C-alpha cells in the first residue's frame, strides 16, 4: 500500500507565503509611521529652538533700550513698557521665516532706590499643526 504524504500537504507553502507577505506589510506600515513621527519631532525641535532664540533676541533689543549702548550704567525707566507689534518691527531685524513675536512686556520697579526690570518675550514659530511657542523671561537691574 502506497500512501503519498505530499498530496495531503498541498497548499501549505501558499499559506506560509501569505503569512510572510502580511507580516512584511504590517512591518512596512509601522516603519512608515515611525519615519513620519521622527520627522515631526525634528521639525518641532527646530521650530522650538528658533522661537527660543528669537525671544532671547527680543529681550536683548529691549535691554539695549533700557541700558543704551553709549551709557550702559544709566538705565532709562521710560523705555520699559509693553511694546506693540509695530514698535517691535522697527526695533528688531526681521526674524526667521515663519516666526513672529507675540508680545514683549516690560515691568519696572524701584527697590532700594535701584531700578529693576522684568522682561517677558513670547515668540511663535511655525504654522498649522506644527508650531512652537517659547516665552523667555529676563530680570535686570540698574546700578546705583
mmCIF file with all atom_site columns, C-alpha atoms in Angstrom:
data_model
loop_
_atom_site.group_PDB
_atom_site.id
_atom_site.type_symbol
_atom_site.label_atom_id
_atom_site.label_alt_id
_atom_site.label_comp_id
_atom_site.label_asym_id
_atom_site.label_entity_id
_atom_site.label_seq_id
_atom_site.pdbx_PDB_ins_code
_atom_site.Cartn_x
_atom_site.Cartn_y
_atom_site.Cartn_z
_atom_site.occupancy
_atom_site.B_iso_or_equiv
_atom_site.pdbx_formal_charge
_atom_site.auth_seq_id
_atom_site.auth_comp_id
_atom_site.auth_asym_id
_atom_site.auth_atom_id
_atom_site.pdbx_PDB_model_num
ATOM 1   C CA . UNK A 1 1   ? 0.000  0.000   0.000  1.00 0.00 ? 1   UNK A CA 1
ATOM 2   C CA . UNK A 1 2   ? 1.499  3.149   -1.187 1.00 0.00 ? 2   UNK A CA 1
ATOM 3   C CA . UNK A 1 3   ? 0.497  6.437   0.556  1.00 0.00 ? 3   UNK A CA 1
ATOM 4   C CA . UNK A 1 4   ? 1.548  9.758   -0.841 1.00 0.00 ? 4   UNK A CA 1
ATOM 5   C CA . UNK A 1 5   ? 2.001  12.135  2.105  1.00 0.00 ? 5   UNK A CA 1
ATOM 6   C CA . UNK A 1 6   ? 2.874  15.004  -0.191 1.00 0.00 ? 6   UNK A CA 1
ATOM 7   C CA . UNK A 1 7   ? -0.573 15.040  -1.720 1.00 0.00 ? 7   UNK A CA 1
ATOM 8   C CA . UNK A 1 8   ? -2.070 15.872  1.673  1.00 0.00 ? 8   UNK A CA 1
ATOM 9   C CA . UNK A 1 9   ? 0.308  18.831  2.178  1.00 0.00 ? 9   UNK A CA 1
ATOM 10  C CA . UNK A 1 10  ? -0.521 20.708  -0.977 1.00 0.00 ? 10  UNK A CA 1
ATOM 11  C CA . UNK A 1 11  ? -1.094 24.451  -0.393 1.00 0.00 ? 11  UNK A CA 1
ATOM 12  C CA . UNK A 1 12  ? 0.871  24.710  2.870  1.00 0.00 ? 12  UNK A CA 1
ATOM 13  C CA . UNK A 1 13  ? 3.596  26.686  1.055  1.00 0.00 ? 13  UNK A CA 1
ATOM 14  C CA . UNK A 1 14  ? 0.960  29.142  -0.101 1.00 0.00 ? 14  UNK A CA 1
ATOM 15  C CA . UNK A 1 15  ? -0.163 29.727  3.485  1.00 0.00 ? 15  UNK A CA 1
ATOM 16  C CA . UNK A 1 16  ? 3.420  30.409  4.581  1.00 0.00 ? 16  UNK A CA 1
ATOM 17  C CA . UNK A 1 17  ? 3.944  32.865  1.720  1.00 0.00 ? 17  UNK A CA 1
ATOM 18  C CA . UNK A 1 18  ? 0.694  34.701  2.575  1.00 0.00 ? 18  UNK A CA 1
ATOM 19  C CA . UNK A 1 19  ? 1.702  34.876  6.233  1.00 0.00 ? 19  UNK A CA 1
ATOM 20  C CA . UNK A 1 20  ? 5.114  36.338  5.341  1.00 0.00 ? 20  UNK A CA 1
ATOM 21  C CA . UNK A 1 21  ? 3.539  38.915  2.988  1.00 0.00 ? 21  UNK A CA 1
ATOM 22  C CA . UNK A 1 22  ? 1.066  40.048  5.662  1.00 0.00 ? 22  UNK A CA 1
ATOM 23  C CA . UNK A 1 23  ? 3.774  40.327  8.342  1.00 0.00 ? 23  UNK A CA 1
ATOM 24  C CA . UNK A 1 24  ? 6.108  42.236  5.993  1.00 0.00 ? 24  UNK A CA 1
ATOM 25  C CA . UNK A 1 25  ? 3.265  44.575  5.012  1.00 0.00 ? 25  UNK A CA 1
ATOM 26  C CA . UNK A 1 26  ? 2.496  45.367  8.639  1.00 0.00 ? 26  UNK A CA 1
ATOM 27  C CA . UNK A 1 27  ? 6.172  45.979  9.325  1.00 0.00 ? 27  UNK A CA 1
ATOM 28  C CA . UNK A 1 28  ? 6.355  48.371  6.351  1.00 0.00 ? 28  UNK A CA 1
ATOM 29  C CA . UNK A 1 29  ? 3.339  50.336  7.654  1.00 0.00 ? 29  UNK A CA 1
ATOM 30  C CA . UNK A 1 30  ? 4.857  50.601  11.138 1.00 0.00 ? 30  UNK A CA 1
ATOM 31  C CA . UNK A 1 31  ? 8.228  51.749  9.759  1.00 0.00 ? 31  UNK A CA 1
ATOM 32  C CA . UNK A 1 32  ? 6.493  54.434  7.681  1.00 0.00 ? 32  UNK A CA 1
ATOM 33  C CA . UNK A 1 33  ? 4.657  55.753  10.737 1.00 0.00 ? 33  UNK A CA 1
ATOM 34  C CA . UNK A 1 34  ? 7.887  55.796  12.745 1.00 0.00 ? 34  UNK A CA 1
ATOM 35  C CA . UNK A 1 35  ? 9.611  57.776  9.989  1.00 0.00 ? 35  UNK A CA 1
ATOM 36  C CA . UNK A 1 36  ? 6.806  60.341  9.817  1.00 0.00 ? 36  UNK A CA 1
ATOM 37  C CA . UNK A 1 37  ? 6.782  60.700  13.601 1.00 0.00 ? 37  UNK A CA 1
ATOM 38  C CA . UNK A 1 38  ? 10.549 61.230  13.616 1.00 0.00 ? 38  UNK A CA 1
ATOM 39  C CA . UNK A 1 39  ? 10.242 63.992  11.007 1.00 0.00 ? 39  UNK A CA 1
ATOM 40  C CA . UNK A 1 40  ? 7.557  65.766  13.054 1.00 0.00 ? 40  UNK A CA 1
ATOM 41  C CA . UNK A 1 41  ? 9.671  65.594  16.215 1.00 0.00 ? 41  UNK A CA 1
ATOM 42  C CA . UNK A 1 42  ? 12.705 67.009  14.406 1.00 0.00 ? 42  UNK A CA 1
ATOM 43  C CA . UNK A 1 43  ? 10.612 69.839  12.941 1.00 0.00 ? 43  UNK A CA 1
ATOM 44  C CA . UNK A 1 44  ? 9.238  70.706  16.381 1.00 0.00 ? 44  UNK A CA 1
ATOM 45  C CA . UNK A 1 45  ? 12.747 70.754  17.858 1.00 0.00 ? 45  UNK A CA 1
ATOM 46  C CA . UNK A 1 46  ? 13.984 73.133  15.147 1.00 0.00 ? 46  UNK A CA 1
ATOM 47  C CA . UNK A 1 47  ? 10.962 75.436  15.490 1.00 0.00 ? 47  UNK A CA 1
ATOM 48  C CA . UNK A 1 48  ? 11.275 75.436  19.285 1.00 0.00 ? 48  UNK A CA 1
ATOM 49  C CA . UNK A 1 49  ? 14.943 76.411  19.061 1.00 0.00 ? 49  UNK A CA 1
ATOM 50  C CA . UNK A 1 50  ? 14.176 79.193  16.584 1.00 0.00 ? 50  UNK A CA 1
ATOM 51  C CA . UNK A 1 51  ? 11.417 80.524  18.840 1.00 0.00 ? 51  UNK A CA 1
ATOM 52  C CA . UNK A 1 52  ? 13.682 80.403  21.902 1.00 0.00 ? 52  UNK A CA 1
ATOM 53  C CA . UNK A 1 53  ? 16.485 82.341  20.202 1.00 0.00 ? 53  UNK A CA 1
ATOM 54  C CA . UNK A 1 54  ? 14.021 84.854  18.738 1.00 0.00 ? 54  UNK A CA 1
ATOM 55  C CA . UNK A 1 55  ? 12.559 85.516  22.213 1.00 0.00 ? 55  UNK A CA 1
ATOM 56  C CA . UNK A 1 56  ? 16.108 85.899  23.510 1.00 0.00 ? 56  UNK A CA 1
ATOM 57  C CA . UNK A 1 57  ? 16.869 88.428  20.763 1.00 0.00 ? 57  UNK A CA 1
ATOM 58  C CA . UNK A 1 58  ? 13.713 90.389  21.539 1.00 0.00 ? 58  UNK A CA 1
ATOM 59  C CA . UNK A 1 59  ? 14.730 90.659  25.198 1.00 0.00 ? 59  UNK A CA 1
ATOM 60  C CA . UNK A 1 60  ? 18.215 91.809  24.191 1.00 0.00 ? 60  UNK A CA 1
ATOM 61  C CA . UNK A 1 61  ? 16.762 94.549  21.984 1.00 0.00 ? 61  UNK A CA 1
ATOM 62  C CA . UNK A 1 62  ? 14.638 95.845  24.857 1.00 0.00 ? 62  UNK A CA 1
ATOM 63  C CA . UNK A 1 63  ? 17.649 95.671  27.168 1.00 0.00 ? 63  UNK A CA 1
ATOM 64  C CA . UNK A 1 64  ? 19.565 97.944  24.766 1.00 0.00 ? 64  UNK A CA 1
ATOM 65  C CA . UNK A 1 65  ? 16.626 100.392 25.031 1.00 0.00 ? 65  UNK A CA 1
ATOM 66  C CA . UNK A 1 66  ? 16.745 100.219 28.831 1.00 0.00 ? 66  UNK A CA 1
ATOM 67  C CA . UNK A 1 67  ? 20.532 100.398 29.037 1.00 0.00 ? 67  UNK A CA 1
ATOM 68  C CA . UNK A 1 68  ? 21.726 102.399 25.998 1.00 0.00 ? 68  UNK A CA 1
ATOM 69  C CA . UNK A 1 69  ? 24.955 101.244 24.403 1.00 0.00 ? 69  UNK A CA 1
ATOM 70  C CA . UNK A 1 70  ? 26.626 104.665 24.784 1.00 0.00 ? 70  UNK A CA 1
ATOM 71  C CA . UNK A 1 71  ? 25.993 104.860 28.531 1.00 0.00 ? 71  UNK A CA 1
ATOM 72  C CA . UNK A 1 72  ? 25.027 101.451 29.943 1.00 0.00 ? 72  UNK A CA 1
ATOM 73  C CA . UNK A 1 73  ? 25.371 102.492 33.593 1.00 0.00 ? 73  UNK A CA 1
ATOM 74  C CA . UNK A 1 74  ? 22.328 104.743 33.400 1.00 0.00 ? 74  UNK A CA 1
ATOM 75  C CA . UNK A 1 75  ? 19.017 102.989 32.804 1.00 0.00 ? 75  UNK A CA 1
ATOM 76  C CA . UNK A 1 76  ? 16.005 104.600 31.121 1.00 0.00 ? 76  UNK A CA 1
ATOM 77  C CA . UNK A 1 77  ? 12.862 103.559 33.001 1.00 0.00 ? 77  UNK A CA 1
ATOM 78  C CA . UNK A 1 78  ? 10.702 105.287 30.360 1.00 0.00 ? 78  UNK A CA 1
ATOM 79  C CA . UNK A 1 79  ? 11.827 102.644 27.853 1.00 0.00 ? 79  UNK A CA 1
ATOM 80  C CA . UNK A 1 80  ? 10.146 99.957  29.937 1.00 0.00 ? 80  UNK A CA 1
ATOM 81  C CA . UNK A 1 81  ? 6.669  99.413  28.504 1.00 0.00 ? 81  UNK A CA 1
ATOM 82  C CA . UNK A 1 82  ? 4.584  96.830  26.682 1.00 0.00 ? 82  UNK A CA 1
ATOM 83  C CA . UNK A 1 83  ? 5.658  97.091  23.063 1.00 0.00 ? 83  UNK A CA 1
ATOM 84  C CA . UNK A 1 84  ? 3.253  96.771  20.150 1.00 0.00 ? 84  UNK A CA 1
ATOM 85  C CA . UNK A 1 85  ? 3.995  94.588  17.134 1.00 0.00 ? 85  UNK A CA 1
ATOM 86  C CA . UNK A 1 86  ? 4.647  97.700  15.004 1.00 0.00 ? 86  UNK A CA 1
ATOM 87  C CA . UNK A 1 87  ? 7.225  99.001  17.517 1.00 0.00 ? 87  UNK A CA 1
ATOM 88  C CA . UNK A 1 88  ? 8.879  95.602  17.664 1.00 0.00 ? 88  UNK A CA 1
ATOM 89  C CA . UNK A 1 89  ? 9.278  95.507  13.876 1.00 0.00 ? 89  UNK A CA 1
ATOM 90  C CA . UNK A 1 90  ? 11.006 98.891  13.877 1.00 0.00 ? 90  UNK A CA 1
ATOM 91  C CA . UNK A 1 91  ? 13.372 97.886  16.702 1.00 0.00 ? 91  UNK A CA 1
ATOM 92  C CA . UNK A 1 92  ? 14.418 94.445  15.506 1.00 0.00 ? 92  UNK A CA 1
ATOM 93  C CA . UNK A 1 93  ? 15.795 92.993  12.309 1.00 0.00 ? 93  UNK A CA 1
ATOM 94  C CA . UNK A 1 94  ? 13.406 90.549  10.597 1.00 0.00 ? 94  UNK A CA 1
ATOM 95  C CA . UNK A 1 95  ? 13.039 87.220  12.333 1.00 0.00 ? 95  UNK A CA 1
ATOM 96  C CA . UNK A 1 96  ? 13.465 83.897  10.613 1.00 0.00 ? 96  UNK A CA 1
ATOM 97  C CA . UNK A 1 97  ? 10.758 82.979  8.169  1.00 0.00 ? 97  UNK A CA 1
ATOM 98  C CA . UNK A 1 98  ? 7.692  81.595  9.912  1.00 0.00 ? 98  UNK A CA 1
ATOM 99  C CA . UNK A 1 99  ? 8.422  83.241  13.287 1.00 0.00 ? 99  UNK A CA 1
ATOM 100 C CA . UNK A 1 100 ? 6.516  86.109  14.837 1.00 0.00 ? 100 UNK A CA 1
ATOM 101 C CA . UNK A 1 101 ? 6.788  87.902  18.138 1.00 0.00 ? 101 UNK A CA 1
ATOM 102 C CA . UNK A 1 102 ? 3.550  87.603  20.046 1.00 0.00 ? 102 UNK A CA 1
ATOM 103 C CA . UNK A 1 103 ? 4.389  90.003  22.868 1.00 0.00 ? 103 UNK A CA 1
ATOM 104 C CA . UNK A 1 104 ? 7.161  91.844  24.659 1.00 0.00 ? 104 UNK A CA 1
ATOM 105 C CA . UNK A 1 105 ? 6.260  93.017  28.146 1.00 0.00 ? 105 UNK A CA 1
ATOM 106 C CA . UNK A 1 106 ? 8.384  95.075  30.490 1.00 0.00 ? 106 UNK A CA 1
ATOM 107 C CA . UNK A 1 107 ? 7.634  95.812  34.132 1.00 0.00 ? 107 UNK A CA 1
ATOM 108 C CA . UNK A 1 108 ? 9.688  98.260  36.189 1.00 0.00 ? 108 UNK A CA 1
ATOM 109 C CA . UNK A 1 109 ? 10.006 98.624  39.935 1.00 0.00 ? 109 UNK A CA 1
ATOM 110 C CA . UNK A 1 110 ? 12.207 100.700 42.208 1.00 0.00 ? 110 UNK A CA 1
ATOM 111 C CA . UNK A 1 111 ? 13.637 98.665  45.064 1.00 0.00 ? 111 UNK A CA 1
ATOM 112 C CA . UNK A 1 112 ? 16.093 100.335 47.444 1.00 0.00 ? 112 UNK A CA 1
ATOM 113 C CA . UNK A 1 113 ? 16.468 103.264 45.026 1.00 0.00 ? 113 UNK A CA 1
ATOM 114 C CA . UNK A 1 114 ? 17.560 100.919 42.229 1.00 0.00 ? 114 UNK A CA 1
ATOM 115 C CA . UNK A 1 115 ? 15.538 100.388 39.056 1.00 0.00 ? 115 UNK A CA 1
ATOM 116 C CA . UNK A 1 116 ? 14.658 96.750  38.477 1.00 0.00 ? 116 UNK A CA 1
ATOM 117 C CA . UNK A 1 117 ? 13.106 95.386  35.289 1.00 0.00 ? 117 UNK A CA 1
ATOM 118 C CA . UNK A 1 118 ? 11.320 92.214  34.309 1.00 0.00 ? 118 UNK A CA 1
ATOM 119 C CA . UNK A 1 119 ? 11.187 91.479  30.565 1.00 0.00 ? 119 UNK A CA 1
ATOM 120 C CA . UNK A 1 120 ? 8.939  88.799  29.117 1.00 0.00 ? 120 UNK A CA 1
ATOM 121 C CA . UNK A 1 121 ? 9.031  87.914  25.405 1.00 0.00 ? 121 UNK A CA 1
ATOM 122 C CA . UNK A 1 122 ? 6.836  85.385  23.632 1.00 0.00 ? 122 UNK A CA 1
ATOM 123 C CA . UNK A 1 123 ? 7.568  84.135  20.102 1.00 0.00 ? 123 UNK A CA 1
ATOM 124 C CA . UNK A 1 124 ? 5.719  81.599  17.935 1.00 0.00 ? 124 UNK A CA 1
ATOM 125 C CA . UNK A 1 125 ? 7.388  79.771  15.046 1.00 0.00 ? 125 UNK A CA 1
ATOM 126 C CA . UNK A 1 126 ? 5.664  77.523  12.521 1.00 0.00 ? 126 UNK A CA 1
ATOM 127 C CA . UNK A 1 127 ? 2.067  77.304  11.381 1.00 0.00 ? 127 UNK A CA 1
ATOM 128 C CA . UNK A 1 128 ? -0.853 74.934  11.397 1.00 0.00 ? 128 UNK A CA 1
ATOM 129 C CA . UNK A 1 129 ? -0.379 71.671  13.241 1.00 0.00 ? 129 UNK A CA 1
ATOM 130 C CA . UNK A 1 130 ? 3.335  72.141  13.750 1.00 0.00 ? 130 UNK A CA 1
ATOM 131 C CA . UNK A 1 131 ? 4.064  75.355  15.633 1.00 0.00 ? 131 UNK A CA 1
ATOM 132 C CA . UNK A 1 132 ? 6.053  76.032  18.751 1.00 0.00 ? 132 UNK A CA 1
ATOM 133 C CA . UNK A 1 133 ? 5.796  78.920  21.214 1.00 0.00 ? 133 UNK A CA 1
ATOM 134 C CA . UNK A 1 134 ? 8.556  79.901  23.582 1.00 0.00 ? 134 UNK A CA 1
ATOM 135 C CA . UNK A 1 135 ? 8.497  82.509  26.336 1.00 0.00 ? 135 UNK A CA 1
ATOM 136 C CA . UNK A 1 136 ? 11.655 83.873  27.848 1.00 0.00 ? 136 UNK A CA 1
ATOM 137 C CA . UNK A 1 137 ? 11.954 85.972  30.969 1.00 0.00 ? 137 UNK A CA 1
ATOM 138 C CA . UNK A 1 138 ? 14.863 88.261  31.857 1.00 0.00 ? 138 UNK A CA 1
ATOM 139 C CA . UNK A 1 139 ? 15.435 90.205  35.062 1.00 0.00 ? 139 UNK A CA 1
ATOM 140 C CA . UNK A 1 140 ? 17.760 93.200  35.071 1.00 0.00 ? 140 UNK A CA 1
ATOM 141 C CA . UNK A 1 141 ? 18.605 95.955  37.476 1.00 0.00 ? 141 UNK A CA 1
ATOM 142 C CA . UNK A 1 142 ? 20.404 99.231  37.159 1.00 0.00 ? 142 UNK A CA 1
ATOM 143 C CA . UNK A 1 143 ? 23.460 100.210 39.144 1.00 0.00 ? 143 UNK A CA 1
ATOM 144 C CA . UNK A 1 144 ? 23.426 102.909 41.779 1.00 0.00 ? 144 UNK A CA 1
#
